[in-house]
Structures are given as C-alpha cells and as structure tokens.
mmCIF file of C-alpha atoms and ligand atoms in Angstrom:
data_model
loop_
_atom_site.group_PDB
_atom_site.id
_atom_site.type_symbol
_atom_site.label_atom_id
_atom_site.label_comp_id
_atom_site.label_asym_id
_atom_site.label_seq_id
_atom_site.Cartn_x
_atom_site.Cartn_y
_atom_site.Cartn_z
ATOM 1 C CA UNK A 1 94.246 178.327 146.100
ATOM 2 C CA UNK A 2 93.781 174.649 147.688
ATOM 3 C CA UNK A 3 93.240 173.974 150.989
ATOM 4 C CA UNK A 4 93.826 170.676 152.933
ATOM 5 C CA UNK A 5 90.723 169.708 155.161
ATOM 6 C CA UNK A 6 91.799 167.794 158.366
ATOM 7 C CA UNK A 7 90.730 163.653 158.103
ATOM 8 C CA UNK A 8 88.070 164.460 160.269
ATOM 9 C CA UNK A 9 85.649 166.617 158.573
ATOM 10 C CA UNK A 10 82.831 166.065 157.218
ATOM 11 C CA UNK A 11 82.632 165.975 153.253
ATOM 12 C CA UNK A 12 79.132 166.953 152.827
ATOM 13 C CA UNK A 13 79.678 170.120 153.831
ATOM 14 C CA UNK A 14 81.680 170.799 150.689
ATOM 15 C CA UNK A 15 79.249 169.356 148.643
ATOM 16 C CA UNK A 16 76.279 170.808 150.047
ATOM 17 C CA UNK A 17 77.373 174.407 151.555
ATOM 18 C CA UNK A 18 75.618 176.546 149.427
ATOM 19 C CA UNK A 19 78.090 179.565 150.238
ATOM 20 C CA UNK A 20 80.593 177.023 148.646
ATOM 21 C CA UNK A 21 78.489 175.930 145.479
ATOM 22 C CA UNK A 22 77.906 179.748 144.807
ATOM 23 C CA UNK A 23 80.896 180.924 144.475
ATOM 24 C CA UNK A 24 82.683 179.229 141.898
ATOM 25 C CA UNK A 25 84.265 177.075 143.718
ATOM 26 C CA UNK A 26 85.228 173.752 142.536
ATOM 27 C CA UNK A 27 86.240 170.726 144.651
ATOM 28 C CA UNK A 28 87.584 167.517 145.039
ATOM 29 C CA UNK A 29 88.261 165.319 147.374
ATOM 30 C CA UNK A 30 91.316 163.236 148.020
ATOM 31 C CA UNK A 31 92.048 160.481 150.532
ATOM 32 C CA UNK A 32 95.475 161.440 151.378
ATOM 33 C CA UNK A 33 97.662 159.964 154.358
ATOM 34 C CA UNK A 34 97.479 163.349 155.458
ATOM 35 C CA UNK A 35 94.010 164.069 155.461
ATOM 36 C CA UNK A 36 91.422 164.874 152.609
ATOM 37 C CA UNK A 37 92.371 167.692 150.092
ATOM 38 C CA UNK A 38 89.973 170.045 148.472
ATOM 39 C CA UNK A 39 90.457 171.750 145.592
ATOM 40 C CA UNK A 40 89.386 175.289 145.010
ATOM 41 C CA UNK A 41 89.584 176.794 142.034
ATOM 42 C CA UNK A 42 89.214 180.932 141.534
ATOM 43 C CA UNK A 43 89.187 181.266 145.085
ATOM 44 C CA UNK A 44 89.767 185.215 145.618
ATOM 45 C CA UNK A 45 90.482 186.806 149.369
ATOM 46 C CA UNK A 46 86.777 187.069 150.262
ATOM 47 C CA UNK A 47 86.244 183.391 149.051
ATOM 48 C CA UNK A 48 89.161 182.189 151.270
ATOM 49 C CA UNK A 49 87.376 184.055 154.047
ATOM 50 C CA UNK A 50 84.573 182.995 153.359
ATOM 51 C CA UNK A 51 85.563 179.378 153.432
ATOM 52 C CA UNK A 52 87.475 180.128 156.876
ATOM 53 C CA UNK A 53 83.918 181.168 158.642
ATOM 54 C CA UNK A 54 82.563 177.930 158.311
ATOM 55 C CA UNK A 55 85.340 176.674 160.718
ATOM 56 C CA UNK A 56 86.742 173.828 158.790
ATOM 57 C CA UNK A 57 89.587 173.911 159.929
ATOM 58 C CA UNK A 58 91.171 174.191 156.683
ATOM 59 C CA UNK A 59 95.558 175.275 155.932
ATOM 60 C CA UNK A 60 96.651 175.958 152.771
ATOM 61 C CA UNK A 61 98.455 173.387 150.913
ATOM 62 C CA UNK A 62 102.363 173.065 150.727
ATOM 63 C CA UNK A 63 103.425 175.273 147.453
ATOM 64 C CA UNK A 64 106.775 174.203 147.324
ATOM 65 C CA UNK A 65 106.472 172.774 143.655
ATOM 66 C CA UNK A 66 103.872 174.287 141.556
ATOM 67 C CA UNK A 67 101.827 171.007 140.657
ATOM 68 C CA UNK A 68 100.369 170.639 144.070
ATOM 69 C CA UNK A 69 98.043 167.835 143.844
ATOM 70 C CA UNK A 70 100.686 165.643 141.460
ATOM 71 C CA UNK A 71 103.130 165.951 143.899
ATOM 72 C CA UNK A 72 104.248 163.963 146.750
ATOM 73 C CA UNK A 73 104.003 166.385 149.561
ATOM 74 C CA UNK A 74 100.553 166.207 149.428
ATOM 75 C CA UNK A 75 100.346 162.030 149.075
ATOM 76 C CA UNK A 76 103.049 160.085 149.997
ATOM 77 C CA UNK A 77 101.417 157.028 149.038
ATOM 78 C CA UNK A 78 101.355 155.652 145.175
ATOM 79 C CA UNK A 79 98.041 156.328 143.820
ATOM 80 C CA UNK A 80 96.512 152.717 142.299
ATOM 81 C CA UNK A 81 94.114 153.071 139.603
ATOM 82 C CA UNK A 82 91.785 150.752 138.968
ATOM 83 C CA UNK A 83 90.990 149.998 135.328
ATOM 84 C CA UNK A 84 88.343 147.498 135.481
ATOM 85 C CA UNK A 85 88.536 143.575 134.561
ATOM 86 C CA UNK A 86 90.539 143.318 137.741
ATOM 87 C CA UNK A 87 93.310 144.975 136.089
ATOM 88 C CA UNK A 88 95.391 148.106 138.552
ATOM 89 C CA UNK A 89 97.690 150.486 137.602
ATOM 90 C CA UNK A 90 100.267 151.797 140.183
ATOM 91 C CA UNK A 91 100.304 148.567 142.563
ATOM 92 C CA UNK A 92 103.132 146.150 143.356
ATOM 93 C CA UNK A 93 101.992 144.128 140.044
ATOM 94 C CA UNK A 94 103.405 145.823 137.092
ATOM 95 C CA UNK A 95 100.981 145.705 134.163
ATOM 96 C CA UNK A 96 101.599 145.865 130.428
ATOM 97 C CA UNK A 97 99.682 147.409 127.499
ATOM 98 C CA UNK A 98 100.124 145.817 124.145
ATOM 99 C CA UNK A 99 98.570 146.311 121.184
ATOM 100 C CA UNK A 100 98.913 147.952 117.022
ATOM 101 C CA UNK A 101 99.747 151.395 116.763
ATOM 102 C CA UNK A 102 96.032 151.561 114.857
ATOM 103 C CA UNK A 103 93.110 149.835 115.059
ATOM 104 C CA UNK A 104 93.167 148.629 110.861
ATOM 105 C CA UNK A 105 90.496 145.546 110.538
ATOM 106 C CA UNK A 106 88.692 143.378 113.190
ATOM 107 C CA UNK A 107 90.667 140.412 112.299
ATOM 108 C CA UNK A 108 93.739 142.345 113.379
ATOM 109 C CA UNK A 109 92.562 143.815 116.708
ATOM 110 C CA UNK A 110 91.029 140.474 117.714
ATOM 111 C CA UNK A 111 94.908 139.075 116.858
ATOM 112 C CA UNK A 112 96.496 141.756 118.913
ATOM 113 C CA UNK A 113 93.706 140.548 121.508
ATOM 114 C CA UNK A 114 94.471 136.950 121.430
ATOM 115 C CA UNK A 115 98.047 137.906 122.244
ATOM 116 C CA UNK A 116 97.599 140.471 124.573
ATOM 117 C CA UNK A 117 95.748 137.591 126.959
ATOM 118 C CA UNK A 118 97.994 134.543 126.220
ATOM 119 C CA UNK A 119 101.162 136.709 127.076
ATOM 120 C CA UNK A 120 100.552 138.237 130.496
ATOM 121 C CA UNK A 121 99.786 141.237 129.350
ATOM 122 C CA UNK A 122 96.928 143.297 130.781
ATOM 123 C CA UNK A 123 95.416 146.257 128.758
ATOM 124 C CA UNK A 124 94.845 146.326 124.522
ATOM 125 C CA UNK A 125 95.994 149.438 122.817
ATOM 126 C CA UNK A 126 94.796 150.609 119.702
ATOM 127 C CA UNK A 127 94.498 154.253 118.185
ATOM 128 C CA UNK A 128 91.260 155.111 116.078
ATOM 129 C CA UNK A 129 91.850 158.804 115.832
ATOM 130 C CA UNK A 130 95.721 159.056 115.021
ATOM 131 C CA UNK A 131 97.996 162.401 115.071
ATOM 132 C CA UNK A 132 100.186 161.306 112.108
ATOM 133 C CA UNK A 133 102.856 163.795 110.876
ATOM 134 C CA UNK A 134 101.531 164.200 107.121
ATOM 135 C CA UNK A 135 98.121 164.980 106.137
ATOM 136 C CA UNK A 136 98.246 162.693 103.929
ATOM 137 C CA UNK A 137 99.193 159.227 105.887
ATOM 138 C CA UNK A 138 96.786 156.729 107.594
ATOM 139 C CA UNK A 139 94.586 159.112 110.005
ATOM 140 C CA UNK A 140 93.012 155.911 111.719
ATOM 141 C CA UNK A 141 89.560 154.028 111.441
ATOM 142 C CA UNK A 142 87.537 156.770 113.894
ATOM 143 C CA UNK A 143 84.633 155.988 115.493
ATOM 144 C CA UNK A 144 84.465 152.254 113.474
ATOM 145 C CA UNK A 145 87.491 151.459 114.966
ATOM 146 C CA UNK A 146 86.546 152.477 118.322
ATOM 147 C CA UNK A 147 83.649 149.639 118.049
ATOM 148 C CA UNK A 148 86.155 146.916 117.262
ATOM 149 C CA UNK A 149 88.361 148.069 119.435
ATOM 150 C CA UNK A 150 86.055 147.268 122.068
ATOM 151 C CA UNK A 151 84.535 144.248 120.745
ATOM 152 C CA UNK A 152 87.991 143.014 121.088
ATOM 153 C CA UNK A 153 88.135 144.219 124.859
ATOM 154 C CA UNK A 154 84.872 142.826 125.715
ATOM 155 C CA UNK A 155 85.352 139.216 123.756
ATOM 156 C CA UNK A 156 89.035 138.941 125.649
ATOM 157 C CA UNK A 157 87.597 140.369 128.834
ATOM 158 C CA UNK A 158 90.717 143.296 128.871
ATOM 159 C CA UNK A 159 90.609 146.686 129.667
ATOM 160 C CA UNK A 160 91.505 149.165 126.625
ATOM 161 C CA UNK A 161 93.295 152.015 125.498
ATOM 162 C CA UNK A 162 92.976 154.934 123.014
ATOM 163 C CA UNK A 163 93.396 158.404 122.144
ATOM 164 C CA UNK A 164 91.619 161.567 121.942
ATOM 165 C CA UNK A 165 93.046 163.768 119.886
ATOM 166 C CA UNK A 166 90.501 166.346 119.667
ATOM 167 C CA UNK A 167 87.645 168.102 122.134
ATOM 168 C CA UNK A 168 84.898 166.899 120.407
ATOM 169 C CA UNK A 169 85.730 163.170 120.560
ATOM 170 C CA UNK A 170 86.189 163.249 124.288
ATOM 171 C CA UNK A 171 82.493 162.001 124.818
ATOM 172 C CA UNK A 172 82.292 159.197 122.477
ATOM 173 C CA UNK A 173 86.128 157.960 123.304
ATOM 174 C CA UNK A 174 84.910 158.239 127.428
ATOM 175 C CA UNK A 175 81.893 155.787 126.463
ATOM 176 C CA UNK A 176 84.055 153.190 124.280
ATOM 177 C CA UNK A 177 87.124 153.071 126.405
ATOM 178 C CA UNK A 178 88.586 151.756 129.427
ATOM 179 C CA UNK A 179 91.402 154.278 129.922
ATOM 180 C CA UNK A 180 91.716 157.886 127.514
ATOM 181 C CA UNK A 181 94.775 158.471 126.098
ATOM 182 C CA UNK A 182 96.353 161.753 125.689
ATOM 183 C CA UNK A 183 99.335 161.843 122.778
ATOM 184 C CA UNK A 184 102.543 163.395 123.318
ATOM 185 C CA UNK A 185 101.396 166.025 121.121
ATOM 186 C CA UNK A 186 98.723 166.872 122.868
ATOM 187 C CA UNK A 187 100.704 167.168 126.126
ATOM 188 C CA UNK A 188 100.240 170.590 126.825
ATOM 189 C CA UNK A 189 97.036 171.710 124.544
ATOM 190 C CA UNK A 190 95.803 172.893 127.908
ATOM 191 C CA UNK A 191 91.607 173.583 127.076
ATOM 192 C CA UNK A 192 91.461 169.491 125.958
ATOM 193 C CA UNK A 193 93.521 168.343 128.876
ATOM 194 C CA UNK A 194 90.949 170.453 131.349
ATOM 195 C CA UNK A 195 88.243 169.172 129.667
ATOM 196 C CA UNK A 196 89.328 165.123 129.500
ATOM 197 C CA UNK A 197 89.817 166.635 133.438
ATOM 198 C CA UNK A 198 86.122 166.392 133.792
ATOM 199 C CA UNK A 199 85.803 162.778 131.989
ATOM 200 C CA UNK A 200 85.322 159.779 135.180
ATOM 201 C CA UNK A 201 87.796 157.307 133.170
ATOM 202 C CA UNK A 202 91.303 157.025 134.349
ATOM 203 C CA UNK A 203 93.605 159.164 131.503
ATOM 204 C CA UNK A 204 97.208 158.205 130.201
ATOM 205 C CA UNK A 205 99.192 161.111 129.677
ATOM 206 C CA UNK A 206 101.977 161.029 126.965
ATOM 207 C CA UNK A 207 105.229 163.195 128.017
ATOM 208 C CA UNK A 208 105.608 166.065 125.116
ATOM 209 C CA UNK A 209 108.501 165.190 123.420
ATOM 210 C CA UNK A 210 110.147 168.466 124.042
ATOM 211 C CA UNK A 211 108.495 169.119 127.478
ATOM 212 C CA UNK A 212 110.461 169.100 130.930
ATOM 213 C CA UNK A 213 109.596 166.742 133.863
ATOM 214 C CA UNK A 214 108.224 169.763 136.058
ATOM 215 C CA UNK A 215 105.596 170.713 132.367
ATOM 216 C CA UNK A 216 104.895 167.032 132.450
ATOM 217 C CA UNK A 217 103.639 167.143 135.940
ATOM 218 C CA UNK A 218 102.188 170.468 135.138
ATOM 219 C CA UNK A 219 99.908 168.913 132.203
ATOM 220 C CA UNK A 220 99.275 166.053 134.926
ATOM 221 C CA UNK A 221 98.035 168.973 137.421
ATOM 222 C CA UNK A 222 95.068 170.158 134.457
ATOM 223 C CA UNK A 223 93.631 167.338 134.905
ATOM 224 C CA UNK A 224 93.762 166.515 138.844
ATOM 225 C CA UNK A 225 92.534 169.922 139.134
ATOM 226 C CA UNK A 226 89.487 169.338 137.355
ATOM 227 C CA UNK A 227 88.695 166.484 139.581
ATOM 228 C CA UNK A 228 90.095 163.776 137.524
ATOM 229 C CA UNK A 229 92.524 161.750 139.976
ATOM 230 C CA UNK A 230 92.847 158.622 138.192
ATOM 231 C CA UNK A 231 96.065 159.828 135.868
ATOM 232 C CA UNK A 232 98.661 157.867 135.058
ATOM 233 C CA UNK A 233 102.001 158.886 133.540
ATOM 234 C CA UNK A 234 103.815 157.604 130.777
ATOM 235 C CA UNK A 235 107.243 158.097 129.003
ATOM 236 C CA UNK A 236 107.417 158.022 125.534
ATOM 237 C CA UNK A 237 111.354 159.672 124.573
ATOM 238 C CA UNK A 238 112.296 163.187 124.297
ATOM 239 C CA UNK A 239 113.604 165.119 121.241
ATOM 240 C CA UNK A 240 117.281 165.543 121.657
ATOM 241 C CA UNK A 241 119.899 165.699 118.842
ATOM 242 C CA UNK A 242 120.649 161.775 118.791
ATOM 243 C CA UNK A 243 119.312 160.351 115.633
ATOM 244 C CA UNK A 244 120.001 156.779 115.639
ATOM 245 C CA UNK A 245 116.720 156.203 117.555
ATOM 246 C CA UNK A 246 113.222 158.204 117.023
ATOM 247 C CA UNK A 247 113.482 159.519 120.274
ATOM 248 C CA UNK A 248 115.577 159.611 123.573
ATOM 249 C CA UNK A 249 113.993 157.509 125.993
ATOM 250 C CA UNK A 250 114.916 159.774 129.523
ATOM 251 C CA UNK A 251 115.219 156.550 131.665
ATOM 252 C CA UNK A 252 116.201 159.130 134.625
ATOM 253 C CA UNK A 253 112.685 160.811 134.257
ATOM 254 C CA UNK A 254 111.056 157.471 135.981
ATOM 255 C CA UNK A 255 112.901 157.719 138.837
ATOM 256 C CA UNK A 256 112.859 161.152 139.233
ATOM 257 C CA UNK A 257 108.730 161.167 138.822
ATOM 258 C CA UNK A 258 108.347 158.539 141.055
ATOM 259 C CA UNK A 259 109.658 160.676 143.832
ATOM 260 C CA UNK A 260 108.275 163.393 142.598
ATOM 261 C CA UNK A 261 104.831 162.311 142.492
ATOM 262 C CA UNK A 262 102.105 159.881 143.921
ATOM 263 C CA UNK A 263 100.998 159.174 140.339
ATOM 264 C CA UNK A 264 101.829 155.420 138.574
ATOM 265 C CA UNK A 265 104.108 155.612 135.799
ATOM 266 C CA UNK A 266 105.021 153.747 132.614
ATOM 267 C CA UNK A 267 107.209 153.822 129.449
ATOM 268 C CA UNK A 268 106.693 153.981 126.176
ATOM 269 C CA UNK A 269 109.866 151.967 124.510
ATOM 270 C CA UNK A 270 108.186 151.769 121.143
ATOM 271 C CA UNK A 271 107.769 155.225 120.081
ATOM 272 C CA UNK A 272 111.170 156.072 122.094
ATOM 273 C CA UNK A 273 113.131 153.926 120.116
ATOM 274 C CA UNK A 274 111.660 153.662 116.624
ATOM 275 C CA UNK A 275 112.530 150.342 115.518
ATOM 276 C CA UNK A 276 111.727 146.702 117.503
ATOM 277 C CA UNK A 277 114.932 145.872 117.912
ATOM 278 C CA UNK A 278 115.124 148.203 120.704
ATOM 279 C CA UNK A 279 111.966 147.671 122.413
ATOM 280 C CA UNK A 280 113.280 144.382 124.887
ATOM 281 C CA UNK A 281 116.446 146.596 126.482
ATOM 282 C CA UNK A 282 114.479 149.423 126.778
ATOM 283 C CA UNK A 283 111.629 147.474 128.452
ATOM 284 C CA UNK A 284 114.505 145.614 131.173
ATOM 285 C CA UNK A 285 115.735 149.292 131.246
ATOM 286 C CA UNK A 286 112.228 150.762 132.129
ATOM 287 C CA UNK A 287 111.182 147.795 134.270
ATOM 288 C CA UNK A 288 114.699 147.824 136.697
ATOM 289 C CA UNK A 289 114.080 151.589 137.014
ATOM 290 C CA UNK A 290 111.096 151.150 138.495
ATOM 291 C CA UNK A 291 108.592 152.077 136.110
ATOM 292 C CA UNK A 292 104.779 150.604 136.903
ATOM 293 C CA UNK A 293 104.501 149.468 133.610
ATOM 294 C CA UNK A 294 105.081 149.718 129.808
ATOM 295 C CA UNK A 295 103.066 150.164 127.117
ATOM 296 C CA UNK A 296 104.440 148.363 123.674
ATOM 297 C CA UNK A 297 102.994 148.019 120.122
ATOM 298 C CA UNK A 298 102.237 144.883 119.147
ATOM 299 C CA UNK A 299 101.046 143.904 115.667
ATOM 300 C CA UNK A 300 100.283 140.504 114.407
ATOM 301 C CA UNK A 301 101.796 141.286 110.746
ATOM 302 C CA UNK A 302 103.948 144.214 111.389
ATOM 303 C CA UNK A 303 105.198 144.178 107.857
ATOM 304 C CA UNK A 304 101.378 144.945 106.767
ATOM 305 C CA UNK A 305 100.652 147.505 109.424
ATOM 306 C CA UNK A 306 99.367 150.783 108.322
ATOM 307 C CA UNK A 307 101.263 153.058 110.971
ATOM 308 C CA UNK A 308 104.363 152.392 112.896
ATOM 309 C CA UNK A 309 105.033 149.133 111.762
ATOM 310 C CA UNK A 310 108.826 149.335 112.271
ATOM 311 C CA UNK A 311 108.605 149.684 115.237
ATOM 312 C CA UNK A 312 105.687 147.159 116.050
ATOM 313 C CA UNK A 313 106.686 143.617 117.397
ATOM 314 C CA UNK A 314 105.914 140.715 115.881
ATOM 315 C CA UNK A 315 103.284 138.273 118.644
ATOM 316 C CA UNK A 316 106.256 135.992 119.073
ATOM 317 C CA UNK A 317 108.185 138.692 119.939
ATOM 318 C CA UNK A 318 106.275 140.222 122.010
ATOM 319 C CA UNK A 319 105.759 136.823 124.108
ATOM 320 C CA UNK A 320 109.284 136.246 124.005
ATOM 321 C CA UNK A 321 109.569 139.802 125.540
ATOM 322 C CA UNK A 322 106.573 139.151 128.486
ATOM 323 C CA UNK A 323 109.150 136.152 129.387
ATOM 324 C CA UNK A 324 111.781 137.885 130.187
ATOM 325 C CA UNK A 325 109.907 141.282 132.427
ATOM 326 C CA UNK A 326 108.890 138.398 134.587
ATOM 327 C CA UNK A 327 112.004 137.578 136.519
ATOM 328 C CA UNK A 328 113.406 141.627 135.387
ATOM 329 C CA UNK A 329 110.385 142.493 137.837
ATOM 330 C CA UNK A 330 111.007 140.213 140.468
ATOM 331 C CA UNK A 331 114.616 141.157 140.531
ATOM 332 C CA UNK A 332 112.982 144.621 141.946
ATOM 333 C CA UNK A 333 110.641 143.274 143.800
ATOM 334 C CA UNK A 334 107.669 143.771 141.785
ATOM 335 C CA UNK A 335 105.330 140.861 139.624
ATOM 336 C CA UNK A 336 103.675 140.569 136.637
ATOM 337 C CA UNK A 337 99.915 141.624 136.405
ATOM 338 C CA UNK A 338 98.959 139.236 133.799
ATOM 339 C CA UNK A 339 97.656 135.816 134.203
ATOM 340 C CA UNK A 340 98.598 132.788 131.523
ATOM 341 C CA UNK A 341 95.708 132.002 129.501
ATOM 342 C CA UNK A 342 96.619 129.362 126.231
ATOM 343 C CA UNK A 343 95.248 130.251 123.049
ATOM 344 C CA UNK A 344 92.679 127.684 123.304
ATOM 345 C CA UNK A 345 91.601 128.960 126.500
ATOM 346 C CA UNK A 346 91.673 132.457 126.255
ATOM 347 C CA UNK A 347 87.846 133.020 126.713
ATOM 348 C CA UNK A 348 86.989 130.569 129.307
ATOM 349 C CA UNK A 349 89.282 131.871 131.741
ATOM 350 C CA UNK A 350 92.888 131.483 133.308
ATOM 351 C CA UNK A 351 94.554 128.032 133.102
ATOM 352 C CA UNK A 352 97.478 129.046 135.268
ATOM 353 C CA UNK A 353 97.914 132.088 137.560
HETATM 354 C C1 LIG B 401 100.636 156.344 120.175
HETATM 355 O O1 LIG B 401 100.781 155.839 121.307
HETATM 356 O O2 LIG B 401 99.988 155.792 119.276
HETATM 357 C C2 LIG B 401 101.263 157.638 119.862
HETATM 358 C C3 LIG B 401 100.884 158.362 118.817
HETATM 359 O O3 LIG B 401 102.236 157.959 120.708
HETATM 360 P P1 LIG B 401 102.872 159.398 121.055
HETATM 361 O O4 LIG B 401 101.718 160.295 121.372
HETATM 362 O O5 LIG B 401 103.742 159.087 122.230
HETATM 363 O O6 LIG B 401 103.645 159.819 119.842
HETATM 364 MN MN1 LIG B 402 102.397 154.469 117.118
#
C-alpha cells in the first residue's frame, strides 16, 4: 500500500518512528507538487492502522494505473536527474549518450571520449559485461573494461554509462559508473531490478523488446519502489514481424510515456534499427517526438569493432549527426546539453558554449 503524506509533515517521523522501522515497512520520500509520498511496502491492515494512529494525516495513493510512483498522477512535474559533471537528464536541454557498443582497448574508449566531448554530446557509453546472443561471441572486457571506461570519463570530465547484467556485479558497476544500465533483456528479471532498486546511482532502463508500455513502467516501478527515484527510460525497438530493421523502433511509445509518467525518456535508434544508415532519421524522429534524449553507438573504427559494429557510426558521422539534433531540438523547443569543446581543447575546458 502507499500513502501520500500532506507537504507539511514532518519527515523524521518516518525515519525515526520506531513503530514504523519495526514493522517492515519501507519508505521513501518524494517531493511531489502534491505533497511528499511514502512508500510502504508489506503494509498489512494492522500496519495501515497502525500508521493512521500516529495522525499523519496520510490518504492512500491514486491506484488508477498499477505503477503508482512512475506515473503522473502522483507527479505532474518531469523528474530531472542529475548525473554529475553538470550533466541532467529530463530538463529542457536534451542530452546525448554516445559511445562503442563495448569497451575493446583504452585507445578506443579514449577515441569514443574525444568525440563524445568535441560533438555536444554529454554522457560516454560503453558495455564491459555484454548479453550477446551466442555463447560464443565477444562477452566484453569485465571489470578491466570498467577501469578504462572510467579513466576515459574522468580524463574527458563526462559522466558514463554501463550495464549490469548480473546481481553480483551490481556493487562494483555502482562504484565505477555514473549511471547503471539495465539491458533490454534484463527488463523484467524482477530480483536484479529490486536490487539495482537499492543502488544511489541514477539507472537506465532498456524497454524489453517484447514488453508492453504499461510492463515497461511496471519494471520502472521495481525500482522506484525500492527507493531508487533517479530512473530514466529508454527505447530501444520492439520485436514485431518487420525484418528489414533489427527492431521496430515504437516512436508512439515516447509520447505516450511522457504522459504517462514523470520519468525522462530517451531512444535507442542504434539497436532499433540495426544498421547506421538509419540511426540520423530515427534520431530527428525521436528528437521531434519529444524524447529527452538518445543514446547512439559510436565507434571510432566501426569496421574493427568487436560487437555491433554495423550498426556503430563512424566519429564523423556521429558529428555530422549532433549538427543536425541542434536546430531538430529547437524546432520543439528544447536545446542541446552539450557544450563545443575542439579537439585540441577538450581537457582544458569549453571554447564555445
Ligand atoms: C546495449 O546498449 O549495449 C545493449 C545491449 O542494448 P539492448 O539491451 O537494448 O539490446
Ligand atoms: Mn550494442
């Protein structure tokens, strides 16, 4: 059961009501426009009851949709996460995560850096621990990768990105990176999404490919409910019986999420569409339909790249592609995140804003 508190209460109590701690309850608090919401988990009649004789003047929330603290009703504001190195996601300022598919060799991560900064672009991507389809294929640098991966972040001064794929990585992939990424695949393994729920750094959820908008938001509800608010969504394409691209990239499911919930959320086009050729209409696409961001693969020798290199874009591409979201963005009424940096000046700071 969850229960909105009104604005005025006092938030200790929650915290430090022993009656509360004692029975299981678990909480969280959210600044809504609306007042705060706390979350109680495994709250039976007596505990409801309970709660009600300390006079907090608590009402239950609105159940109309099933992922309560996802949706709308109980925010109506966007939720704007902050990422660190000054970069948001969910604000007026779209932002842009670029990077390989795989982390393969410091040389190429620092590349994908380099670009990442001198493009606009915000956030570096790069997967260490990769769910490939054969047992057999390139499963991803682990834990070595991880350490260039953030060498790279720390030398460019970016935020970065990349996945967990399995429960026992959570810890080391919450100390290494910015932001935790959650695969499509992993979309609704339910015990890793509750546990990344605990984690304090925001998470990126991957829509399933064959999961519905309302499962999406349900996956998104594991992890709000474990007190993790800082979620942000992110369509990748949908299984459908069209095979000229990898996926189906539902444009329709950003608009639709975006009144559905208070959560920021981006598009995949890379792994929707399967081949770079696609990946600058399905960005305008994305961008026009008011998506709060996009997250491409970028790899500075595509034709060398150890995973998903068909669909990777070259750094001129992918420059050429940061040109034209700019005025795309302002058409509805949004900016760029980015700042301009030149190559030569990428670690002494911004030459242009
Ligand atoms: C990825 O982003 O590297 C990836 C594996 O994507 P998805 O989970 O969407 O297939
Ligand atoms: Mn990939």
């Amino acid at each position: 059961m969850i229960l909105i508190l009104p604005e005025n209460h006092n938030p200790d109590i929650i915290k430090t009501e022993p009656r509360l701690q004692s029975a299981g309850y678990r909480t969280c608090m959210f600044k809504t426009s609306r007042g705060s919401v706390c979350t109680i988990l495994n709250a039976d009649a007596s505990g409801v009851e309970r709660l009600r004789s300390l006079d907090l003047n608590a009402s239950p929330a609105p159940q109309d949709v099933p992922y309560v603290l996802a949706s709308r009703n109980i925010k109506d504001t966007g939720t704007e996460i902050d990422v660190g190195h000054d970069v948001t996601i969910g604000g007026s300022a779209l932002c842009v995560i670029a990077g390989p598919c795989s982390i393969e060799s410091e040389s190429q991560i620092m590349e994908a850096a380099e670009t990442v900064k001198i493009s606009g672009a915000s956030i570096l991507r790069g997967g260490a621990f990769k769910p490939r389809s054969s047992p057999y294929a390139f499963q991803g640098m682990g834990i070595d990768g991880l350490r260039l991966l953030r060498k790279a972040g720390e030398r460019y001064r970016i935020p970065i990105i990349t996945e967990v794929l399995d429960q026992d990585d959570i810890q080391v992939v919450e100390e290494y990176s910015d932001i935790i990424q959650i695969g499509a695949r992993n979309c609704q393994n339910f015990s890793l999404l509750k546990k990344v729920g605990r984690t304090r750094k925001p998470v990126l959820l991957k829509r399933g490919m064959m999961v519905t908008i309302e499962e999406f938001l349900l996956s998104a509800e594991y992890l709000l409910s474990e007190g993790n608010l800082n979620v942000i969504l992110c369509e990748r394409g949908i299984r459908t019986f069209e095979t000229e691209t990898r996926n189906t990239l539902d444009i329709s499911a950003v608009p639709v999420l975006k009144q559905r919930t208070h959560l920021p959320v981006i598009v995949d086009p890379s792994h929707a569409a399967g081949t770079w050729k696609l990946i600058h209409p399905l960005s305008l696409a994305a961008v026009a339909a008011g998506a709060d961001g996009l997250m491409v693969e970028m790899h500075p020798h595509p034709e060398n790249a150890l995973c998903d290199g068909k669909q990777s874009l070259r750094p001129d591409r992918f420059i050429a592609l940061m040109e034209s979201i700019a005025p795309m963005a302002n058409l509805v009424g949004r900016s760029l995140q980015g700042r301009y940096y030149t190559a030569t000046s990428v670690t002494a700071g911004p030459v242009s804003t």
